Amino acid sequence: MAIVEVKVPQLSESVAEATMLQWKKKVGDAIAIDEILIEIETDKVVLEVPAPSAGVLIELVVADGGTVVSDQVIARIDTEGKAGATAPAAAAPATATASVAAPAPVATGGSMAGVPMPSAAKLMADNSLAAGSVPGTGKDGRVTKGDVLGATAAGATKSVAASTIPTGAPTTSLPKVASPVKAVDLGERPEQRVPMSRLRARIAERLLQSQSTNAILTTFNEVNMAPVMDMRKKFQDAFSKEHGVKIGFMSFFVKAAVHALKKFPMINASVDGNDIVYHGYFDIGIAVGSPRGLVVPILRNADQMSFADIEKKIAEFGQKAKDGKLGIEEMTGGTFSISNGGTFGSMLSTPIINPPQSAILGVHATKDRAVVENGQIVIRPMNYLAMSYDHRIIDGREAVLGLVAMKEALEDPARLLFDI
């Protein structure tokens, strides 16, 4: 028997520990080299743990939901084992209180449909769920921990509804969550208590940090987006054909922001103790929504990027955020951020600064509005801009003029070409 240990990847210096999500394999399964065994959530990203060697998984050292640190052993693989063989030293997961398994239906004809994974089996036993009572959505129809959590949450809600709500009365359904759930029977007003994910807790911590350490003010302006929209319409087909990506609004906002930051370096600076750090580069954070929460990947050296480079990178960030594949290095640093609430229909907001940065631009939905031009009321596609800034180092003058510079660049995009 040749044993290979599966370890937690090296976490960044700022990340002390991480949480195990859900094992994708169970003890006795055949493993291919580099096959993803589990995902580990830090307060910044979700990391995939691949198999370091091919073989058979013989032991899960840490169960789903366990807390781990860098280089900790979480499983073991027998490189000479055979799938389905009973592991002589397969211990119960270190974080589990007992080795309890729910009765599983017998697989026939090689099918694993309805067979619970180890974590799911224990959860089924804890909740007195009979074998075959939970439909599986995992590989080959296996029952995952998420399937059991969903079933228990749905069962709790149905129980409340059946016992307290009259026939024909409207019912209230609670959201389906893939976390430990505590359902409370409050008659017609049921509740669920779900612990925050590491990312959500980190977001909360940093937002409070920003509000408590920065002297935040917000300045507003409006911009006529017609010139940008006309330019996009004129060059969209040729641009897409040449670069394989469409021109979006965000590349214009990034370019306009860099244009203003060059004119007013204080907006691109940050505070470090009693020092002001002036950055000679322009790393722009782009706030992106993901299933796990808000993340802010960074466009490095945005001043050196073309419109096509920016659009491609933003599209890549969006897909990675959706798939939970953003790396820690892609979200570290940044000298200025842009948040686009307009994607969700926001008309106006006051964005919160992303520490240690000193300013953030909020852009919103572009809508046709009545404006006055040369004494005449006309209809123009208008967007409201909001820039929050740290008044400790940025005076109102720099903030207002910086936002005006962004407005002027968007209303006359040719300024971006001539840097004026």
mmCIF file of N, CA and C in Angstrom, residues 210-311:
data_model
loop_
_atom_site.group_PDB
_atom_site.id
_atom_site.type_symbol
_atom_site.label_atom_id
_atom_site.label_comp_id
_atom_site.label_asym_id
_atom_site.label_seq_id
_atom_site.Cartn_x
_atom_site.Cartn_y
_atom_site.Cartn_z
ATOM 1 N N SER A 210 -14.408 50.226 6.753
ATOM 2 C CA SER A 210 -14.386 51.398 5.889
ATOM 3 C C SER A 210 -15.134 52.567 6.513
ATOM 4 N N GLN A 211 -16.316 52.282 7.047
ATOM 5 C CA GLN A 211 -17.125 53.349 7.617
ATOM 6 C C GLN A 211 -16.532 53.904 8.912
ATOM 7 N N SER A 212 -15.835 53.064 9.653
ATOM 8 C CA SER A 212 -15.313 53.517 10.946
ATOM 9 C C SER A 212 -13.952 54.197 10.840
ATOM 10 N N THR A 213 -13.206 53.931 9.756
ATOM 11 C CA THR A 213 -11.859 54.490 9.643
ATOM 12 C C THR A 213 -11.737 55.604 8.616
ATOM 13 N N ASN A 214 -12.666 55.693 7.654
ATOM 14 C CA ASN A 214 -12.608 56.731 6.633
ATOM 15 C C ASN A 214 -13.600 57.852 6.929
ATOM 16 N N ALA A 215 -13.214 59.069 6.562
ATOM 17 C CA ALA A 215 -14.146 60.204 6.637
ATOM 18 C C ALA A 215 -14.827 60.300 5.270
ATOM 19 N N ILE A 216 -15.901 59.531 5.099
ATOM 20 C CA ILE A 216 -16.498 59.353 3.776
ATOM 21 C C ILE A 216 -17.492 60.468 3.438
ATOM 22 N N LEU A 217 -17.270 61.084 2.294
ATOM 23 C CA LEU A 217 -18.230 62.008 1.699
ATOM 24 C C LEU A 217 -18.491 61.537 0.275
ATOM 25 N N THR A 218 -19.614 61.933 -0.289
ATOM 26 C CA THR A 218 -19.950 61.545 -1.661
ATOM 27 C C THR A 218 -20.327 62.777 -2.464
ATOM 28 N N THR A 219 -19.746 62.888 -3.652
ATOM 29 C CA THR A 219 -20.099 63.971 -4.555
ATOM 30 C C THR A 219 -20.788 63.375 -5.775
ATOM 31 N N PHE A 220 -21.739 64.114 -6.342
ATOM 32 C CA PHE A 220 -22.569 63.599 -7.434
ATOM 33 C C PHE A 220 -22.456 64.480 -8.680
ATOM 34 N N ASN A 221 -22.722 63.876 -9.813
ATOM 35 C CA ASN A 221 -22.827 64.624 -11.063
ATOM 36 C C ASN A 221 -23.650 63.801 -12.041
ATOM 37 N N GLU A 222 -24.018 64.406 -13.140
ATOM 38 C CA GLU A 222 -24.771 63.688 -14.169
ATOM 39 C C GLU A 222 -24.006 63.758 -15.472
ATOM 40 N N VAL A 223 -24.161 62.734 -16.285
ATOM 41 C CA VAL A 223 -23.434 62.688 -17.550
ATOM 42 C C VAL A 223 -24.380 62.284 -18.668
ATOM 43 N N ASN A 224 -24.258 62.985 -19.780
ATOM 44 C CA ASN A 224 -25.026 62.670 -20.982
ATOM 45 C C ASN A 224 -24.292 61.543 -21.711
ATOM 46 N N MET A 225 -24.885 60.372 -21.748
ATOM 47 C CA MET A 225 -24.232 59.200 -22.324
ATOM 48 C C MET A 225 -24.405 59.076 -23.836
ATOM 49 N N ALA A 226 -25.080 60.047 -24.463
ATOM 50 C CA ALA A 226 -25.342 59.965 -25.905
ATOM 51 C C ALA A 226 -24.059 59.822 -26.730
ATOM 52 N N PRO A 227 -22.995 60.604 -26.464
ATOM 53 C CA PRO A 227 -21.773 60.447 -27.266
ATOM 54 C C PRO A 227 -21.179 59.038 -27.167
ATOM 55 N N VAL A 228 -21.163 58.474 -25.980
ATOM 56 C CA VAL A 228 -20.638 57.117 -25.803
ATOM 57 C C VAL A 228 -21.531 56.107 -26.529
ATOM 58 N N MET A 229 -22.845 56.277 -26.395
ATOM 59 C CA MET A 229 -23.771 55.350 -27.046
ATOM 60 C C MET A 229 -23.666 55.436 -28.561
ATOM 61 N N ASP A 230 -23.498 56.640 -29.085
ATOM 62 C CA ASP A 230 -23.349 56.811 -30.537
ATOM 63 C C ASP A 230 -22.061 56.153 -31.028
ATOM 64 N N MET A 231 -20.978 56.318 -30.255
ATOM 65 C CA MET A 231 -19.700 55.723 -30.647
ATOM 66 C C MET A 231 -19.792 54.197 -30.625
ATOM 67 N N ARG A 232 -20.423 53.651 -29.587
ATOM 68 C CA ARG A 232 -20.585 52.200 -29.509
ATOM 69 C C ARG A 232 -21.381 51.681 -30.701
ATOM 70 N N LYS A 233 -22.467 52.368 -31.030
ATOM 71 C CA LYS A 233 -23.311 51.936 -32.139
ATOM 72 C C LYS A 233 -22.554 51.973 -33.457
ATOM 73 N N LYS A 234 -21.730 52.993 -33.636
ATOM 74 C CA LYS A 234 -21.000 53.165 -34.893
ATOM 75 C C LYS A 234 -19.938 52.091 -35.082
ATOM 76 N N PHE A 235 -19.251 51.718 -34.005
ATOM 77 C CA PHE A 235 -18.112 50.815 -34.140
ATOM 78 C C PHE A 235 -18.347 49.414 -33.590
ATOM 79 N N GLN A 236 -19.541 49.128 -33.092
ATOM 80 C CA GLN A 236 -19.771 47.849 -32.425
ATOM 81 C C GLN A 236 -19.478 46.650 -33.324
ATOM 82 N N ASP A 237 -20.011 46.642 -34.545
ATOM 83 C CA ASP A 237 -19.832 45.497 -35.434
ATOM 84 C C ASP A 237 -18.365 45.273 -35.791
ATOM 85 N N ALA A 238 -17.677 46.364 -36.150
ATOM 86 C CA ALA A 238 -16.266 46.244 -36.526
ATOM 87 C C ALA A 238 -15.423 45.839 -35.333
ATOM 88 N N PHE A 239 -15.750 46.377 -34.166
ATOM 89 C CA PHE A 239 -15.006 46.059 -32.946
ATOM 90 C C PHE A 239 -15.173 44.581 -32.592
ATOM 91 N N SER A 240 -16.412 44.109 -32.631
ATOM 92 C CA SER A 240 -16.692 42.714 -32.306
ATOM 93 C C SER A 240 -15.995 41.764 -33.278
ATOM 94 N N LYS A 241 -16.007 42.124 -34.546
ATOM 95 C CA LYS A 241 -15.373 41.285 -35.565
ATOM 96 C C LYS A 241 -13.867 41.236 -35.374
ATOM 97 N N GLU A 242 -13.293 42.365 -34.989
ATOM 98 C CA GLU A 242 -11.842 42.449 -34.836
ATOM 99 C C GLU A 242 -11.343 41.801 -33.553
ATOM 100 N N HIS A 243 -12.090 42.005 -32.444
ATOM 101 C CA HIS A 243 -11.593 41.584 -31.136
ATOM 102 C C HIS A 243 -12.357 40.420 -30.510
ATOM 103 N N GLY A 244 -13.475 40.041 -31.111
ATOM 104 C CA GLY A 244 -14.226 38.912 -30.573
ATOM 105 C C GLY A 244 -14.957 39.211 -29.285
ATOM 106 N N VAL A 245 -15.190 40.473 -28.998
ATOM 107 C CA VAL A 245 -15.909 40.881 -27.795
ATOM 108 C C VAL A 245 -16.635 42.193 -28.088
ATOM 109 N N LYS A 246 -17.775 42.421 -27.434
ATOM 110 C CA LYS A 246 -18.538 43.642 -27.656
ATOM 111 C C LYS A 246 -18.002 44.794 -26.818
ATOM 112 N N ILE A 247 -18.271 46.007 -27.276
ATOM 113 C CA ILE A 247 -17.907 47.187 -26.488
ATOM 114 C C ILE A 247 -18.976 47.393 -25.429
ATOM 115 N N GLY A 248 -18.583 47.407 -24.185
ATOM 116 C CA GLY A 248 -19.514 47.674 -23.100
ATOM 117 C C GLY A 248 -19.313 49.083 -22.561
ATOM 118 N N PHE A 249 -20.180 49.494 -21.669
ATOM 119 C CA PHE A 249 -20.026 50.808 -21.057
ATOM 120 C C PHE A 249 -18.857 50.839 -20.073
ATOM 121 N N MET A 250 -18.574 49.703 -19.422
ATOM 122 C CA MET A 250 -17.588 49.708 -18.357
ATOM 123 C C MET A 250 -16.201 50.110 -18.847
ATOM 124 N N SER A 251 -15.839 49.739 -20.074
ATOM 125 C CA SER A 251 -14.516 50.129 -20.570
ATOM 126 C C SER A 251 -14.411 51.643 -20.682
ATOM 127 N N PHE A 252 -15.505 52.308 -21.023
ATOM 128 C CA PHE A 252 -15.500 53.774 -21.085
ATOM 129 C C PHE A 252 -15.355 54.355 -19.676
ATOM 130 N N PHE A 253 -16.055 53.772 -18.709
ATOM 131 C CA PHE A 253 -15.953 54.272 -17.337
ATOM 132 C C PHE A 253 -14.537 54.079 -16.792
ATOM 133 N N VAL A 254 -13.918 52.952 -17.113
ATOM 134 C CA VAL A 254 -12.546 52.699 -16.665
ATOM 135 C C VAL A 254 -11.596 53.724 -17.277
ATOM 136 N N LYS A 255 -11.721 53.937 -18.574
ATOM 137 C CA LYS A 255 -10.861 54.898 -19.260
ATOM 138 C C LYS A 255 -11.062 56.309 -18.711
ATOM 139 N N ALA A 256 -12.315 56.683 -18.467
ATOM 140 C CA ALA A 256 -12.606 58.012 -17.934
ATOM 141 C C ALA A 256 -12.039 58.162 -16.525
ATOM 142 N N ALA A 257 -12.126 57.096 -15.723
ATOM 143 C CA ALA A 257 -11.590 57.136 -14.360
ATOM 144 C C ALA A 257 -10.081 57.317 -14.378
ATOM 145 N N VAL A 258 -9.383 56.539 -15.197
ATOM 146 C CA VAL A 258 -7.930 56.667 -15.290
ATOM 147 C C VAL A 258 -7.554 58.071 -15.753
ATOM 148 N N HIS A 259 -8.307 58.601 -16.709
ATOM 149 C CA HIS A 259 -8.090 59.963 -17.210
ATOM 150 C C HIS A 259 -8.138 60.977 -16.060
ATOM 151 N N ALA A 260 -9.118 60.826 -15.179
ATOM 152 C CA ALA A 260 -9.265 61.750 -14.051
ATOM 153 C C ALA A 260 -8.195 61.511 -12.986
ATOM 154 N N LEU A 261 -7.853 60.246 -12.743
ATOM 155 C CA LEU A 261 -6.849 59.933 -11.723
ATOM 156 C C LEU A 261 -5.478 60.495 -12.085
ATOM 157 N N LYS A 262 -5.193 60.559 -13.368
ATOM 158 C CA LYS A 262 -3.926 61.144 -13.797
ATOM 159 C C LYS A 262 -3.895 62.643 -13.506
ATOM 160 N N LYS A 263 -5.033 63.291 -13.645
ATOM 161 C CA LYS A 263 -5.123 64.721 -13.392
ATOM 162 C C LYS A 263 -5.101 65.036 -11.899
ATOM 163 N N PHE A 264 -5.676 64.131 -11.099
ATOM 164 C CA PHE A 264 -5.785 64.363 -9.654
ATOM 165 C C PHE A 264 -5.258 63.129 -8.909
ATOM 166 N N PRO A 265 -3.933 63.025 -8.781
ATOM 167 C CA PRO A 265 -3.291 61.840 -8.191
ATOM 168 C C PRO A 265 -3.763 61.518 -6.776
ATOM 169 N N MET A 266 -4.272 62.517 -6.054
ATOM 170 C CA MET A 266 -4.716 62.271 -4.693
ATOM 171 C C MET A 266 -5.855 61.250 -4.655
ATOM 172 N N ILE A 267 -6.687 61.231 -5.694
ATOM 173 C CA ILE A 267 -7.815 60.298 -5.733
ATOM 174 C C ILE A 267 -7.325 58.862 -5.898
ATOM 175 N N ASN A 268 -6.104 58.723 -6.413
ATOM 176 C CA ASN A 268 -5.513 57.404 -6.635
ATOM 177 C C ASN A 268 -4.582 57.003 -5.489
ATOM 178 N N ALA A 269 -4.553 57.819 -4.430
ATOM 179 C CA ALA A 269 -3.643 57.572 -3.302
ATOM 180 C C ALA A 269 -4.354 56.786 -2.212
ATOM 181 N N SER A 270 -3.597 56.423 -1.166
ATOM 182 C CA SER A 270 -4.175 55.716 -0.024
ATOM 183 C C SER A 270 -3.472 56.162 1.254
ATOM 184 N N VAL A 271 -4.094 55.865 2.379
ATOM 185 C CA VAL A 271 -3.540 56.235 3.678
ATOM 186 C C VAL A 271 -2.903 55.013 4.322
ATOM 187 N N ASP A 272 -1.690 55.180 4.831
ATOM 188 C CA ASP A 272 -1.005 54.122 5.564
ATOM 189 C C ASP A 272 -0.476 54.736 6.856
ATOM 190 N N GLY A 273 -1.234 54.586 7.941
ATOM 191 C CA GLY A 273 -0.862 55.224 9.201
ATOM 192 C C GLY A 273 -0.951 56.730 9.074
ATOM 193 N N ASN A 274 0.182 57.396 9.281
ATOM 194 C CA ASN A 274 0.225 58.849 9.123
ATOM 195 C C ASN A 274 0.806 59.267 7.776
ATOM 196 N N ASP A 275 0.990 58.288 6.895
ATOM 197 C CA ASP A 275 1.560 58.569 5.573
ATOM 198 C C ASP A 275 0.492 58.507 4.490
ATOM 199 N N ILE A 276 0.711 59.292 3.439
ATOM 200 C CA ILE A 276 -0.108 59.210 2.224
ATOM 201 C C ILE A 276 0.736 58.515 1.168
ATOM 202 N N VAL A 277 0.222 57.466 0.598
ATOM 203 C CA VAL A 277 0.944 56.706 -0.420
ATOM 204 C C VAL A 277 0.384 57.073 -1.793
ATOM 205 N N TYR A 278 1.226 57.698 -2.626
ATOM 206 C CA TYR A 278 0.834 58.054 -3.986
ATOM 207 C C TYR A 278 1.236 56.915 -4.919
ATOM 208 N N HIS A 279 0.276 56.374 -5.633
ATOM 209 C CA HIS A 279 0.554 55.235 -6.516
ATOM 210 C C HIS A 279 0.860 55.714 -7.936
ATOM 211 N N GLY A 280 1.983 55.251 -8.460
ATOM 212 C CA GLY A 280 2.363 55.616 -9.826
ATOM 213 C C GLY A 280 1.831 54.637 -10.845
ATOM 214 N N TYR A 281 0.797 53.921 -10.506
ATOM 215 C CA TYR A 281 0.158 52.961 -11.402
ATOM 216 C C TYR A 281 -1.350 53.032 -11.150
ATOM 217 N N PHE A 282 -2.116 52.416 -12.044
ATOM 218 C CA PHE A 282 -3.573 52.538 -11.976
ATOM 219 C C PHE A 282 -4.199 51.147 -12.025
ATOM 220 N N ASP A 283 -4.426 50.591 -10.844
ATOM 221 C CA ASP A 283 -5.049 49.273 -10.713
ATOM 222 C C ASP A 283 -6.510 49.485 -10.300
ATOM 223 N N ILE A 284 -7.409 49.236 -11.224
ATOM 224 C CA ILE A 284 -8.819 49.563 -11.016
ATOM 225 C C ILE A 284 -9.616 48.321 -10.619
ATOM 226 N N GLY A 285 -10.236 48.376 -9.445
ATOM 227 C CA GLY A 285 -11.088 47.281 -8.993
ATOM 228 C C GLY A 285 -12.481 47.400 -9.603
ATOM 229 N N ILE A 286 -12.989 46.289 -10.096
ATOM 230 C CA ILE A 286 -14.328 46.258 -10.705
ATOM 231 C C ILE A 286 -15.223 45.388 -9.827
ATOM 232 N N ALA A 287 -16.192 46.012 -9.159
ATOM 233 C CA ALA A 287 -17.099 45.259 -8.289
ATOM 234 C C ALA A 287 -17.962 44.323 -9.129
ATOM 235 N N VAL A 288 -17.955 43.052 -8.762
ATOM 236 C CA VAL A 288 -18.691 42.030 -9.513
ATOM 237 C C VAL A 288 -19.542 41.209 -8.544
ATOM 238 N N GLY A 289 -20.802 41.041 -8.866
ATOM 239 C CA GLY A 289 -21.668 40.189 -8.051
ATOM 240 C C GLY A 289 -21.427 38.729 -8.377
ATOM 241 N N SER A 290 -21.457 37.874 -7.372
ATOM 242 C CA SER A 290 -21.283 36.436 -7.576
ATOM 243 C C SER A 290 -22.264 35.711 -6.669
ATOM 244 N N PRO A 291 -22.488 34.402 -6.902
ATOM 245 C CA PRO A 291 -23.391 33.653 -6.022
ATOM 246 C C PRO A 291 -22.963 33.685 -4.565
ATOM 247 N N ARG A 292 -21.671 33.903 -4.309
ATOM 248 C CA ARG A 292 -21.169 33.912 -2.936
ATOM 249 C C ARG A 292 -21.185 35.303 -2.325
ATOM 250 N N GLY A 293 -21.384 36.336 -3.136
ATOM 251 C CA GLY A 293 -21.359 37.697 -2.621
ATOM 252 C C GLY A 293 -20.536 38.600 -3.516
ATOM 253 N N LEU A 294 -20.331 39.826 -3.066
ATOM 254 C CA LEU A 294 -19.605 40.828 -3.850
ATOM 255 C C LEU A 294 -18.107 40.562 -3.819
ATOM 256 N N VAL A 295 -17.487 40.574 -4.993
ATOM 257 C CA VAL A 295 -16.036 40.447 -5.104
ATOM 258 C C VAL A 295 -15.523 41.591 -5.976
ATOM 259 N N VAL A 296 -14.243 41.948 -5.785
ATOM 260 C CA VAL A 296 -13.685 43.083 -6.525
ATOM 261 C C VAL A 296 -12.354 42.680 -7.167
ATOM 262 N N PRO A 297 -12.388 42.028 -8.334
ATOM 263 C CA PRO A 297 -11.148 41.710 -9.043
ATOM 264 C C PRO A 297 -10.510 42.983 -9.607
ATOM 265 N N ILE A 298 -9.218 42.918 -9.871
ATOM 266 C CA ILE A 298 -8.449 44.112 -10.213
ATOM 267 C C ILE A 298 -7.965 44.097 -11.668
ATOM 268 N N LEU A 299 -8.177 45.211 -12.356
ATOM 269 C CA LEU A 299 -7.576 45.433 -13.671
ATOM 270 C C LEU A 299 -6.206 46.067 -13.434
ATOM 271 N N ARG A 300 -5.140 45.290 -13.583
ATOM 272 C CA ARG A 300 -3.787 45.787 -13.338
ATOM 273 C C ARG A 300 -3.339 46.700 -14.478
ATOM 274 N N ASN A 301 -2.705 47.816 -14.117
ATOM 275 C CA ASN A 301 -2.183 48.751 -15.116
ATOM 276 C C ASN A 301 -3.244 49.089 -16.162
ATOM 277 N N ALA A 302 -4.402 49.511 -15.678
ATOM 278 C CA ALA A 302 -5.529 49.805 -16.566
ATOM 279 C C ALA A 302 -5.201 50.900 -17.569
ATOM 280 N N ASP A 303 -4.259 51.766 -17.219
ATOM 281 C CA ASP A 303 -3.881 52.844 -18.134
ATOM 282 C C ASP A 303 -3.196 52.320 -19.385
ATOM 283 N N GLN A 304 -2.654 51.111 -19.300
ATOM 284 C CA GLN A 304 -1.953 50.517 -20.444
ATOM 285 C C GLN A 304 -2.845 49.558 -21.233
ATOM 286 N N MET A 305 -4.091 49.427 -20.825
ATOM 287 C CA MET A 305 -5.001 48.482 -21.479
ATOM 288 C C MET A 305 -5.830 49.182 -22.549
ATOM 289 N N SER A 306 -6.073 48.478 -23.642
ATOM 290 C CA SER A 306 -6.961 48.994 -24.683
ATOM 291 C C SER A 306 -8.409 48.727 -24.292
ATOM 292 N N PHE A 307 -9.342 49.284 -25.059
ATOM 293 C CA PHE A 307 -10.757 49.009 -24.801
ATOM 294 C C PHE A 307 -11.019 47.507 -24.897
ATOM 295 N N ALA A 308 -10.416 46.863 -25.886
ATOM 296 C CA ALA A 308 -10.620 45.421 -26.067
ATOM 297 C C ALA A 308 -10.049 44.641 -24.890
ATOM 298 N N ASP A 309 -8.867 45.040 -24.422
ATOM 299 C CA ASP A 309 -8.247 44.364 -23.273
ATOM 300 C C ASP A 309 -9.160 44.445 -22.052
ATOM 301 N N ILE A 310 -9.724 45.637 -21.822
ATOM 302 C CA ILE A 310 -10.583 45.844 -20.656
ATOM 303 C C ILE A 310 -11.842 44.996 -20.764
ATOM 304 N N GLU A 311 -12.477 45.003 -21.940
ATOM 305 C CA GLU A 311 -13.713 44.242 -22.115
ATOM 306 C C GLU A 311 -13.475 42.741 -21.943
#
